[in-house]
PDB file of C-alpha atoms in Angstrom:
ATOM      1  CA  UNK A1343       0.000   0.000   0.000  1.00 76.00           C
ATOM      2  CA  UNK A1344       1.609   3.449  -0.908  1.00 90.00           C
ATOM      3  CA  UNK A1345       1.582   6.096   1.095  1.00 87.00           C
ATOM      4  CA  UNK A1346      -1.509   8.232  -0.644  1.00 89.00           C
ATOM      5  CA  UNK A1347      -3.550   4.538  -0.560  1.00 91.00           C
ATOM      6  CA  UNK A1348      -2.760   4.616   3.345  1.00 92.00           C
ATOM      7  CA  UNK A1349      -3.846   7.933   3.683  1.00 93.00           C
ATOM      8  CA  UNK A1350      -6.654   7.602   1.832  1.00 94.00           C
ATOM      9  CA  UNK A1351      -7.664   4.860   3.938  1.00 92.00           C
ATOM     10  CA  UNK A1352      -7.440   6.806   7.510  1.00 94.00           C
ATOM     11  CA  UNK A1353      -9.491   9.816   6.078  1.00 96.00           C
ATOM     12  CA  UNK A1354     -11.850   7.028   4.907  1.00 93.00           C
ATOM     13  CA  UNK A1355     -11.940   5.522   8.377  1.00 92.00           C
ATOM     14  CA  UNK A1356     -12.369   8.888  10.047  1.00 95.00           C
ATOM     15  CA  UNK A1357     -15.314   9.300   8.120  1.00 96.00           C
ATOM     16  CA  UNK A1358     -17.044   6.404   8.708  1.00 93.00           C
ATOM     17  CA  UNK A1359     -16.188   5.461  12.252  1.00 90.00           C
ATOM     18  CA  UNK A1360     -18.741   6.279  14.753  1.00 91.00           C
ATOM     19  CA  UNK A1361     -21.512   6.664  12.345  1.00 94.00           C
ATOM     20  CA  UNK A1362     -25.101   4.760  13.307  1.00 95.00           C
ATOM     21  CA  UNK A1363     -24.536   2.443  10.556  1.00 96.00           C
ATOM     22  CA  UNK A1364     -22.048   2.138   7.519  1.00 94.00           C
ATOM     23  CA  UNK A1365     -24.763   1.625   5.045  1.00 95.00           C
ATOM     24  CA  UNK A1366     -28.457   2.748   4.778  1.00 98.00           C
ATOM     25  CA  UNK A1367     -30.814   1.045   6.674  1.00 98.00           C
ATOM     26  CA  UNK A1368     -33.259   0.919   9.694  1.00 98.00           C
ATOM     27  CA  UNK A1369     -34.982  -1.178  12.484  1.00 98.00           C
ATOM     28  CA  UNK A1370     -38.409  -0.782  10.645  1.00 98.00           C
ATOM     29  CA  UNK A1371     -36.318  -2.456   7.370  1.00 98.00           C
ATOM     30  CA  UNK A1372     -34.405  -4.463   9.151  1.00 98.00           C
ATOM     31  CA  UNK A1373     -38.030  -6.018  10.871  1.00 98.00           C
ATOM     32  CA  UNK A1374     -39.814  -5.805   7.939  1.00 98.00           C
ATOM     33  CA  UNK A1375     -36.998  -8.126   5.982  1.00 98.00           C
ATOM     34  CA  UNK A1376     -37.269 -10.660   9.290  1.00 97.00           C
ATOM     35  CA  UNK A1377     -40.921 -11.147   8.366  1.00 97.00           C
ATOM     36  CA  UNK A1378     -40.787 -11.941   5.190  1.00 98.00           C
ATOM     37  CA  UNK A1379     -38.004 -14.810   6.158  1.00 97.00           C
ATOM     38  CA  UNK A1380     -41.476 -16.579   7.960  1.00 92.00           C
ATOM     39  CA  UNK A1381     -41.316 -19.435  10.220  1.00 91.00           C
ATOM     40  CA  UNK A1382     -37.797 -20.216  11.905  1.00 93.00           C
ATOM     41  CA  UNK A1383     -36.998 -22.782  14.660  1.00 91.00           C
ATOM     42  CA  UNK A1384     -37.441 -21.851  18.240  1.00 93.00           C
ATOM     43  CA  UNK A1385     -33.917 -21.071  19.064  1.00 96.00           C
ATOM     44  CA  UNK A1386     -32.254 -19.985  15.394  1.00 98.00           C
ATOM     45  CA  UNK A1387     -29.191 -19.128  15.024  1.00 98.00           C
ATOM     46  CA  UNK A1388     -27.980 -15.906  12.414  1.00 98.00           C
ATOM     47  CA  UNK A1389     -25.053 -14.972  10.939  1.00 98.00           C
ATOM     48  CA  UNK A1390     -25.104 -11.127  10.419  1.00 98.00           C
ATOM     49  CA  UNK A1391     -22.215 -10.384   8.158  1.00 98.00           C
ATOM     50  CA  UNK A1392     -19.877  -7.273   7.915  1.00 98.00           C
ATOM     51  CA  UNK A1393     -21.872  -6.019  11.069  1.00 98.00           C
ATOM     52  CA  UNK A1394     -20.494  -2.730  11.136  1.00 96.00           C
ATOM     53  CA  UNK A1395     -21.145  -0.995  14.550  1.00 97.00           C
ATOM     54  CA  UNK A1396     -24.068  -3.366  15.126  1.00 97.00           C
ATOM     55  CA  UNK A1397     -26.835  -1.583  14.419  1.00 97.00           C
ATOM     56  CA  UNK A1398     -28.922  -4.462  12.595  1.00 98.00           C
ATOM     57  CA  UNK A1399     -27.383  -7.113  14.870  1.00 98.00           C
ATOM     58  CA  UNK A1400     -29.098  -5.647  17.740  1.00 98.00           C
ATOM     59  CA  UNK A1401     -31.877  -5.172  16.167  1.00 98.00           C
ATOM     60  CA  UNK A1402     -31.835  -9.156  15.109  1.00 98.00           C
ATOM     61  CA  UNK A1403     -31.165  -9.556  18.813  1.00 98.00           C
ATOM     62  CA  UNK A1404     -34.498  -7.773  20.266  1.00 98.00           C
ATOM     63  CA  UNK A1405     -36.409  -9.025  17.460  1.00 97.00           C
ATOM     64  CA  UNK A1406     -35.737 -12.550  18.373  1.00 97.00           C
ATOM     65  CA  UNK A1407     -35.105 -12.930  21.706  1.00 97.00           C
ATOM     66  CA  UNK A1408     -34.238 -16.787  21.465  1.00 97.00           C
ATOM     67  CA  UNK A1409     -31.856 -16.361  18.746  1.00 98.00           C
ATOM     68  CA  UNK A1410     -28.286 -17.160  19.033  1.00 98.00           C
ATOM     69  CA  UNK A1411     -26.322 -14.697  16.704  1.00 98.00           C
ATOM     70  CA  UNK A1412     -22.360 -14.966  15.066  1.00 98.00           C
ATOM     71  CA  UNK A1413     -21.858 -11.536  13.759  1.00 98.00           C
ATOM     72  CA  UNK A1414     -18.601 -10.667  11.805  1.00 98.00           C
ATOM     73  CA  UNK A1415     -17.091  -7.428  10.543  1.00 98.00           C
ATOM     74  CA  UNK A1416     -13.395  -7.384   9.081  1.00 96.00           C
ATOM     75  CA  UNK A1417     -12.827  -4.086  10.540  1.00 94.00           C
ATOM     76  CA  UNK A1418     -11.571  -4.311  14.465  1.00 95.00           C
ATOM     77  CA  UNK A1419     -12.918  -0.710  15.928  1.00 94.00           C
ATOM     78  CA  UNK A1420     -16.821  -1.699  14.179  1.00 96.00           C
ATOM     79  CA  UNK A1421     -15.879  -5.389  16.312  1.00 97.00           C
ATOM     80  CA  UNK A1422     -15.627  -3.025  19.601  1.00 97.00           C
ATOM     81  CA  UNK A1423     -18.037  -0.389  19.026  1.00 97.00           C
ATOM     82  CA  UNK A1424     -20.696  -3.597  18.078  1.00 98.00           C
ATOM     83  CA  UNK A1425     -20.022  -5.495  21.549  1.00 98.00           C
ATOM     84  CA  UNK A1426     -20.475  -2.319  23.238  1.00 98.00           C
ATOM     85  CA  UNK A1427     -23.747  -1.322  21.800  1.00 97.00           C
ATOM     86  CA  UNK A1428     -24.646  -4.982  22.649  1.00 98.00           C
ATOM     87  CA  UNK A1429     -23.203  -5.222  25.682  1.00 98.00           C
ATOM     88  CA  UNK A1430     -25.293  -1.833  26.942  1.00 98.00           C
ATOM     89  CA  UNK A1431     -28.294  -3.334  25.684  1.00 98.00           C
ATOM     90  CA  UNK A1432     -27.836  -6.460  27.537  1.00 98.00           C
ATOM     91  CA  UNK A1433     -28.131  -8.762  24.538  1.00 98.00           C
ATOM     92  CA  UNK A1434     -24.345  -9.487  24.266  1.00 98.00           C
ATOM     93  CA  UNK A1435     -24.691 -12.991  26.501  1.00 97.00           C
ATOM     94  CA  UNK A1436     -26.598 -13.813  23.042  1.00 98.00           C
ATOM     95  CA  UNK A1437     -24.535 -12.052  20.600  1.00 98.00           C
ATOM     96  CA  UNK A1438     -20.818 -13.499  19.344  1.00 98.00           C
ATOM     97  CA  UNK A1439     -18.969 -10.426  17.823  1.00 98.00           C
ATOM     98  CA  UNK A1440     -15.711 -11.544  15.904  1.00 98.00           C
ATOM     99  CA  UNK A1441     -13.050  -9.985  13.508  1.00 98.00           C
ATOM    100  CA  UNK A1442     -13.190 -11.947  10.432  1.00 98.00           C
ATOM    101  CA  UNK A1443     -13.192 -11.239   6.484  1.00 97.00           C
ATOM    102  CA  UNK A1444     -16.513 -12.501   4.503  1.00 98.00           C
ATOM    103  CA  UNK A1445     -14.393 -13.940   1.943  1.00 96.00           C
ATOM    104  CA  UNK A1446     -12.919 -16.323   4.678  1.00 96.00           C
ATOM    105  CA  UNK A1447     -15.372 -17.036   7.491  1.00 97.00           C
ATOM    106  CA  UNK A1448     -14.811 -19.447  10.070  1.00 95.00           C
ATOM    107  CA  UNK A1449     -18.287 -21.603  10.714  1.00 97.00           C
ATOM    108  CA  UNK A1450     -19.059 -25.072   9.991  1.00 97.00           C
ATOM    109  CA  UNK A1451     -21.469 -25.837   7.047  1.00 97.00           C
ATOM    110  CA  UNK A1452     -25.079 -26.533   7.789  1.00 97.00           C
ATOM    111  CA  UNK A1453     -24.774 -23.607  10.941  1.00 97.00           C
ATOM    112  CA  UNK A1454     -27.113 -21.108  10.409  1.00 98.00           C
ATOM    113  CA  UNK A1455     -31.399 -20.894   9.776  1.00 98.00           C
ATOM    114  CA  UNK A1456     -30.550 -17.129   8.785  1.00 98.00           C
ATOM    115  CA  UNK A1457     -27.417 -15.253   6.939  1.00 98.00           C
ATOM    116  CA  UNK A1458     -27.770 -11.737   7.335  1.00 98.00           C
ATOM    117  CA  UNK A1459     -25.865  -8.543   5.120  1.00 98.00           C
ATOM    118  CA  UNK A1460     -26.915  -5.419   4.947  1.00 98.00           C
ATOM    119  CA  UNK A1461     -24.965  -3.176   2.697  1.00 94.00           C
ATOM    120  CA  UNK A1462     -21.655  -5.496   1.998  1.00 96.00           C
ATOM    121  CA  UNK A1463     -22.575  -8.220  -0.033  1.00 97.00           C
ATOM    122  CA  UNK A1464     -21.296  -6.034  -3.285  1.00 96.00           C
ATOM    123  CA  UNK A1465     -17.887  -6.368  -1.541  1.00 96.00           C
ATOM    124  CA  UNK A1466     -17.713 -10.235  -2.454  1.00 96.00           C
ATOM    125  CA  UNK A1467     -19.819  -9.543  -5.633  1.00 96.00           C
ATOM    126  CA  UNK A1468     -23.568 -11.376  -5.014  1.00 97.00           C
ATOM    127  CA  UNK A1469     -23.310 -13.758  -6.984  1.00 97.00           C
ATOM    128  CA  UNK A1470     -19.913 -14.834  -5.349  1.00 97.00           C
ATOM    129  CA  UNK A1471     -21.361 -13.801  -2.125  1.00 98.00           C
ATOM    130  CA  UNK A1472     -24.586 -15.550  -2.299  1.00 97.00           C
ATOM    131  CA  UNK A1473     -22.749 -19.065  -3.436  1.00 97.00           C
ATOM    132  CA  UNK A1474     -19.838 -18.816  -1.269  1.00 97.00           C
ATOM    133  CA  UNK A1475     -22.816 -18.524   1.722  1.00 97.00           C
ATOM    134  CA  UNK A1476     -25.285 -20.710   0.753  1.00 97.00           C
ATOM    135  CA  UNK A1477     -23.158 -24.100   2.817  1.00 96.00           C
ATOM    136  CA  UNK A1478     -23.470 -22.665   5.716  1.00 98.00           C
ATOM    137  CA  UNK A1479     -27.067 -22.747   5.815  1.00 97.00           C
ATOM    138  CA  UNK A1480     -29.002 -25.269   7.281  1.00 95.00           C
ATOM    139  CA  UNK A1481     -31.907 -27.208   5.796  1.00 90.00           C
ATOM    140  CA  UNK A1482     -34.748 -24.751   5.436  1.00 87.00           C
ATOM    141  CA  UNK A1483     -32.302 -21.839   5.397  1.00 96.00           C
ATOM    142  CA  UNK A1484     -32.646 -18.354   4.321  1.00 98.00           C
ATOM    143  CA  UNK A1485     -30.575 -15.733   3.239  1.00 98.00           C
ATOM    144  CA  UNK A1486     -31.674 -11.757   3.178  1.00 98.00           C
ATOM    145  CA  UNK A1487     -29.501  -9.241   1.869  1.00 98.00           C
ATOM    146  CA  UNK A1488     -29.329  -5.655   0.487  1.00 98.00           C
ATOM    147  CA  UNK A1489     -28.209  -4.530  -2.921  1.00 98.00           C
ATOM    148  CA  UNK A1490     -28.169  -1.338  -5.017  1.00 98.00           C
ATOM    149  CA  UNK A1491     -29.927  -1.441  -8.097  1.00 98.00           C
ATOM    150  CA  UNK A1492     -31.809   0.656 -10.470  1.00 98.00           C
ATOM    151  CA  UNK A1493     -35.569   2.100  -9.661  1.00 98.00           C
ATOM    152  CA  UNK A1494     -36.237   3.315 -13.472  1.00 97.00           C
ATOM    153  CA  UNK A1495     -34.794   2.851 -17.206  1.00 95.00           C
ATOM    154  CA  UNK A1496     -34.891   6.735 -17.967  1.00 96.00           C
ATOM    155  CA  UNK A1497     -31.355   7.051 -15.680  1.00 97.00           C
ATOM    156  CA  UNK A1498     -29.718  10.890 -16.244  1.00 97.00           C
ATOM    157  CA  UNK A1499     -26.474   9.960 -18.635  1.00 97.00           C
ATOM    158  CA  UNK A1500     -24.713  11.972 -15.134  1.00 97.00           C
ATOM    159  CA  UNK A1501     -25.734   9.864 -12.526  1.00 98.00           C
ATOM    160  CA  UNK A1502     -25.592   6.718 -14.350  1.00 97.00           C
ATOM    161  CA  UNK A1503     -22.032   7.205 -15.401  1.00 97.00           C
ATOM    162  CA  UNK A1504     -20.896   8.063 -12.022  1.00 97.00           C
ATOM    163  CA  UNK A1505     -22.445   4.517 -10.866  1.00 96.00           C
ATOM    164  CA  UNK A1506     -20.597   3.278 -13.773  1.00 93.00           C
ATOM    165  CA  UNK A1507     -17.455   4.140 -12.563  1.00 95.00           C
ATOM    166  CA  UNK A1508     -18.624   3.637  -8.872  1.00 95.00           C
ATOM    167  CA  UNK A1509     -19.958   0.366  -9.254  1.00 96.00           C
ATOM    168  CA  UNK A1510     -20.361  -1.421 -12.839  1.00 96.00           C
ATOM    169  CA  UNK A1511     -22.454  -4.090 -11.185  1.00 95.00           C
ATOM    170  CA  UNK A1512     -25.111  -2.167 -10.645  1.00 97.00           C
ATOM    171  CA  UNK A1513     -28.574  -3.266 -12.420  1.00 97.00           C
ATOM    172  CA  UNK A1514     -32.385  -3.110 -11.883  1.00 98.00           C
ATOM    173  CA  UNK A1515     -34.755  -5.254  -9.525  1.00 98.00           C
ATOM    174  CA  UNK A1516     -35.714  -7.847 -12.272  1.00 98.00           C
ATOM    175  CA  UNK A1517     -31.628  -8.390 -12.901  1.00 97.00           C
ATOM    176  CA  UNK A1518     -30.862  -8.802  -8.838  1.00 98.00           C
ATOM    177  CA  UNK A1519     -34.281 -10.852  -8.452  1.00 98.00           C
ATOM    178  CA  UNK A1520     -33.130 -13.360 -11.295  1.00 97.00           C
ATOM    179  CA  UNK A1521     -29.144 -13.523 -10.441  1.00 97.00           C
ATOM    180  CA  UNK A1522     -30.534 -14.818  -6.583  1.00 98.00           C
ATOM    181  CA  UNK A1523     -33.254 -17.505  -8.243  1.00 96.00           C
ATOM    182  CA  UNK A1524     -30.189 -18.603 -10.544  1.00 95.00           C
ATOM    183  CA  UNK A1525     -27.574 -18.902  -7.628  1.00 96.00           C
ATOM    184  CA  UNK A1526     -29.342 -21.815  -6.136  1.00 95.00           C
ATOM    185  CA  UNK A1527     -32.184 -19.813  -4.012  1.00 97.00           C
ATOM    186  CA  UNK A1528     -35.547 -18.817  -4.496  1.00 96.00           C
ATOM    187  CA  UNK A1529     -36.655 -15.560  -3.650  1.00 97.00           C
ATOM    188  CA  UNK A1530     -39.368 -15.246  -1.190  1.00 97.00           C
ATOM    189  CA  UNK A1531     -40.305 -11.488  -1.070  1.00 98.00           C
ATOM    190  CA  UNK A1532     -37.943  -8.182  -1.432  1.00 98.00           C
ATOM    191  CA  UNK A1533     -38.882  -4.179  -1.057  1.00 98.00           C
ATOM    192  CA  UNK A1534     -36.853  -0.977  -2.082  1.00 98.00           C
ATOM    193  CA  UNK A1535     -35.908   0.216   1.581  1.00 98.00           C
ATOM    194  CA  UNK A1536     -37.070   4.122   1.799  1.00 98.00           C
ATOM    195  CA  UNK A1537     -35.524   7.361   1.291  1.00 98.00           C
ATOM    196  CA  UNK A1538     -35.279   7.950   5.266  1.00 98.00           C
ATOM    197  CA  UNK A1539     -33.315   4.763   5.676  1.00 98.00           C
ATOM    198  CA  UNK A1540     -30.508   6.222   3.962  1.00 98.00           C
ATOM    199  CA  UNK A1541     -30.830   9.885   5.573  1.00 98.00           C
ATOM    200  CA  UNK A1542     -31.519   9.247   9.436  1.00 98.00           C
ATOM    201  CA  UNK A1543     -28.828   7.068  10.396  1.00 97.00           C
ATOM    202  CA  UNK A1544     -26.167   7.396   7.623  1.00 98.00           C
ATOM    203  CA  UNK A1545     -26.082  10.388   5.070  1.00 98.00           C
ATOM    204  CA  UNK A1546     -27.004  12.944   7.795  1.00 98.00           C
ATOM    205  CA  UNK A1547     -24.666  11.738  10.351  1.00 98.00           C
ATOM    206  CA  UNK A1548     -21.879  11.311   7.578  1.00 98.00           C
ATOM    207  CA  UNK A1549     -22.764  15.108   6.788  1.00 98.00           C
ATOM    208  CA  UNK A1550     -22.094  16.449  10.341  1.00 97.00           C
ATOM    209  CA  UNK A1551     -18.634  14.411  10.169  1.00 97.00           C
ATOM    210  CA  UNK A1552     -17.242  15.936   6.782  1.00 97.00           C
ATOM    211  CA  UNK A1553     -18.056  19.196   8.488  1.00 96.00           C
ATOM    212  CA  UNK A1554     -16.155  18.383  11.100  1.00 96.00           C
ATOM    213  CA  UNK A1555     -13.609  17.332   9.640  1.00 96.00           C
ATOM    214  CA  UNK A1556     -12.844  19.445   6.958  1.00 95.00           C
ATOM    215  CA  UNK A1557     -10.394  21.873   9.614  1.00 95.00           C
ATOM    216  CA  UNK A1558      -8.389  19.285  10.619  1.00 95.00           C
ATOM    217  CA  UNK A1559      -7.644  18.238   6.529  1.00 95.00           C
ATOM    218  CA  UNK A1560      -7.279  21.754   5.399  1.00 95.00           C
ATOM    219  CA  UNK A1561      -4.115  21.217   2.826  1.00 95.00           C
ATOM    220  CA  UNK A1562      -3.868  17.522   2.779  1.00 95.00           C
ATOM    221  CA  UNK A1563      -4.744  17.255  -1.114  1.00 96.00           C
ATOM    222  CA  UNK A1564      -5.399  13.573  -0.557  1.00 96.00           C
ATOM    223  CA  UNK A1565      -7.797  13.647   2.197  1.00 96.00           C
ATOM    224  CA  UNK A1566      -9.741  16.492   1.001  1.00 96.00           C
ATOM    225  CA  UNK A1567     -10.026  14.488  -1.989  1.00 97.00           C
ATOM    226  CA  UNK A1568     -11.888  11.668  -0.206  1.00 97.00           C
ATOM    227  CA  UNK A1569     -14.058  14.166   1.776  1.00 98.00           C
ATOM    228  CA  UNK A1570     -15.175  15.732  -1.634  1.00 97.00           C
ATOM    229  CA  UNK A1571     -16.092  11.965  -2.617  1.00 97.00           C
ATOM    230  CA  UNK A1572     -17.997  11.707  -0.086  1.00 97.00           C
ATOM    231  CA  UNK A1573     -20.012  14.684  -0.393  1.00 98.00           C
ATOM    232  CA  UNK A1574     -20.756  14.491  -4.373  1.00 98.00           C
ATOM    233  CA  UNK A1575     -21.789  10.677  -2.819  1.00 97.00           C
ATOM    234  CA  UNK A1576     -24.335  12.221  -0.537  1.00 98.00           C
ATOM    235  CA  UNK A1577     -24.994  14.813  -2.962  1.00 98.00           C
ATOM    236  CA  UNK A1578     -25.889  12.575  -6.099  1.00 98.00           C
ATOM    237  CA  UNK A1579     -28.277  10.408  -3.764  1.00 98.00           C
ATOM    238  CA  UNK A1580     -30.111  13.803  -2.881  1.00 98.00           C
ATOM    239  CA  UNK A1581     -30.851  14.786  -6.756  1.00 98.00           C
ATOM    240  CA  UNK A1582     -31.227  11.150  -7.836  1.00 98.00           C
ATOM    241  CA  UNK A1583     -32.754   9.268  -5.338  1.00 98.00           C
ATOM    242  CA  UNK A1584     -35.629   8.623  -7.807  1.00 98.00           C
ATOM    243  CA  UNK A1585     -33.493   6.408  -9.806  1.00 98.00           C
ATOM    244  CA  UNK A1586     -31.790   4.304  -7.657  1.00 98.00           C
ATOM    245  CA  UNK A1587     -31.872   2.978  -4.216  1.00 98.00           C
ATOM    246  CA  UNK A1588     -30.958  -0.573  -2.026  1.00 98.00           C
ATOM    247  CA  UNK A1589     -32.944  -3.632  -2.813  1.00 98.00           C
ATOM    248  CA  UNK A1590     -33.451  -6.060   0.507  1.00 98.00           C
ATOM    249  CA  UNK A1591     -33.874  -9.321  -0.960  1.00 98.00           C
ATOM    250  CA  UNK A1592     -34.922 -12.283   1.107  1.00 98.00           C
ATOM    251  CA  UNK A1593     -34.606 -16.223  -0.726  1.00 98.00           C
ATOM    252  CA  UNK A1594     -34.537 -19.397   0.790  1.00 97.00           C
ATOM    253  CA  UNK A1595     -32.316 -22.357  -0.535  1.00 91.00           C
ATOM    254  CA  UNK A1596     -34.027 -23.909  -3.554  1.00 87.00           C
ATOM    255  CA  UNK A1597     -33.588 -27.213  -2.292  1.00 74.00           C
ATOM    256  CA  UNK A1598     -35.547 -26.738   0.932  1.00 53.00           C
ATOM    257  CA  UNK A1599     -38.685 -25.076  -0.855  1.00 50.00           C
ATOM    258  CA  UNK A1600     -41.029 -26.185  -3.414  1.00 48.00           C
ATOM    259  CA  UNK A1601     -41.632 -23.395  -6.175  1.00 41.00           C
ATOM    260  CA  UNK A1602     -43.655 -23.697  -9.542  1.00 33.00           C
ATOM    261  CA  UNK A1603     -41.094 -23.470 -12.109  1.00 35.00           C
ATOM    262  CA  UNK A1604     -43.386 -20.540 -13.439  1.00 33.00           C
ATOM    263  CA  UNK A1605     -44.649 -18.678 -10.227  1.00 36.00           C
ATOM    264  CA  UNK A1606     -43.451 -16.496  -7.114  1.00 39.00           C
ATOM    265  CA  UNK A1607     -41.325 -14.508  -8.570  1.00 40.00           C
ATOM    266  CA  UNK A1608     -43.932 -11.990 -10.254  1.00 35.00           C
ATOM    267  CA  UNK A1609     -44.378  -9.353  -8.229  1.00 34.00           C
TER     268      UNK A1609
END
């Protein structure tokens, strides 16, 4: 790593630690996403991966208060801030918090009635995400994720070239419905997560950080790079928010469910 990739990395870090969350999202989402999983076994067990601070894993945790939950994140000070959050909210005797990389993760085959990922499974890729995941599910088991994708085909040529650049992967619902049913799941519901979910607990309290840390950058060409980044991020998502937005996707393995080759999927 060379010196402006290391820097770029701290200012990164300084911008994101301490936030809520590290991705859009919410507890009414993160419920809402639960329910359409349906039935699971008394005591299930989750895997919430790249858990950030913990926001969702906590939520997970009051949600189902029999559930035994493994949550990962690769990033040590998100492992801390997580157990504390948990630990103040008395869940933590439940909770298993561990530094780990998604690419790599340590559990048995056959573990887990849930996987969990909000905001990370682009990271991996989904489709390399969503098979590399899939064995450590148990019979029966689901997965529910988020992903960005399109919300219209008229995209501005500005916005969809900066997603372009951003992240090529990027496609509509139908594309991100049909990769999951052809990765060896079957999707069982999925909802655009709203405009607030990305404002309350992420773009807002991102906002207040670049302001407060634009002082303490003042002449470092690199890191005032990333801060602008992060602005024309938070920026293009307040013109354009009508043409693109996260996806949470919920599919159970297609070998535990029993789908008409020509139905569920049409919503």
């Amino acid at each position: 790593m060379t010196g402006a990739e290391k820097r770029r990395r701290e200012t990164f870090l300084a911008v994101h630690s301490g936030l809520p969350r590290e991705g859009p999202g919410d507890r009414t989402c993160t419920e809402r996403a639960l329910g359409l999983v349906g039935d699971l076994d008394a005591r299930p067990r989750l895997l919430d991966i790249a858990c950030g601070p913990g926001m969702q894993t906590l939520d997970l945790a009051r949600a189902l208060p029999e559930a035994r939950i493994d949550a990962i994140d690769v990033h040590q000070p998100f492992v801390d801030e997580a157990r504390r959050r948990l630990e103040r909210a008395g869940v933590a005797h439940r909770v298993t918090v561990t530094r780990a990389d998604m690419r790599a993760l340590p559990f048995a085959p056959g573990s887990y009635d849930l996987v969990w990922c909000e905001g990370a499974a682009y990271v991996m890729g989904v489709a390399q995400a969503l098979a590399a995941w899939r064995p450590l599910l148990k019979a029966g088991g689901a997965i529910a994720f988020t992903e960005l994708v399109w919300l219209r085909d008229d995209v501005p040529a500005a916005i969809a070239e900066w997603w372009r650049t951003s992240y090529p992967q990027i496609g509509d619902i139908a594309a991100c419905r049909s990769l999951v049913n052809g990765s060896g799941y079957r999707v069982l519901g999925d909802f655009v997560l709203p405009e607030s979910a990305w404002w309350v607990h992420y773009y807002e309290p991102m906002a207040q950080r670049l302001d407060a840390l634009e002082s303490r950058y003042a002449g470092d060409a690199v890191a005032e790079a990333v801060l602008r980044e992060c602005r024309t991020e938070i920026d293009n998502y307040r013109r354009y928010s009508h043409c693109y937005g996260y996806l949470f996707l919920v599919a159970r393995k297609a070998a535990d469910i029993r789908v008409a080759e020509d139905g569920g999927d049409d919503r």
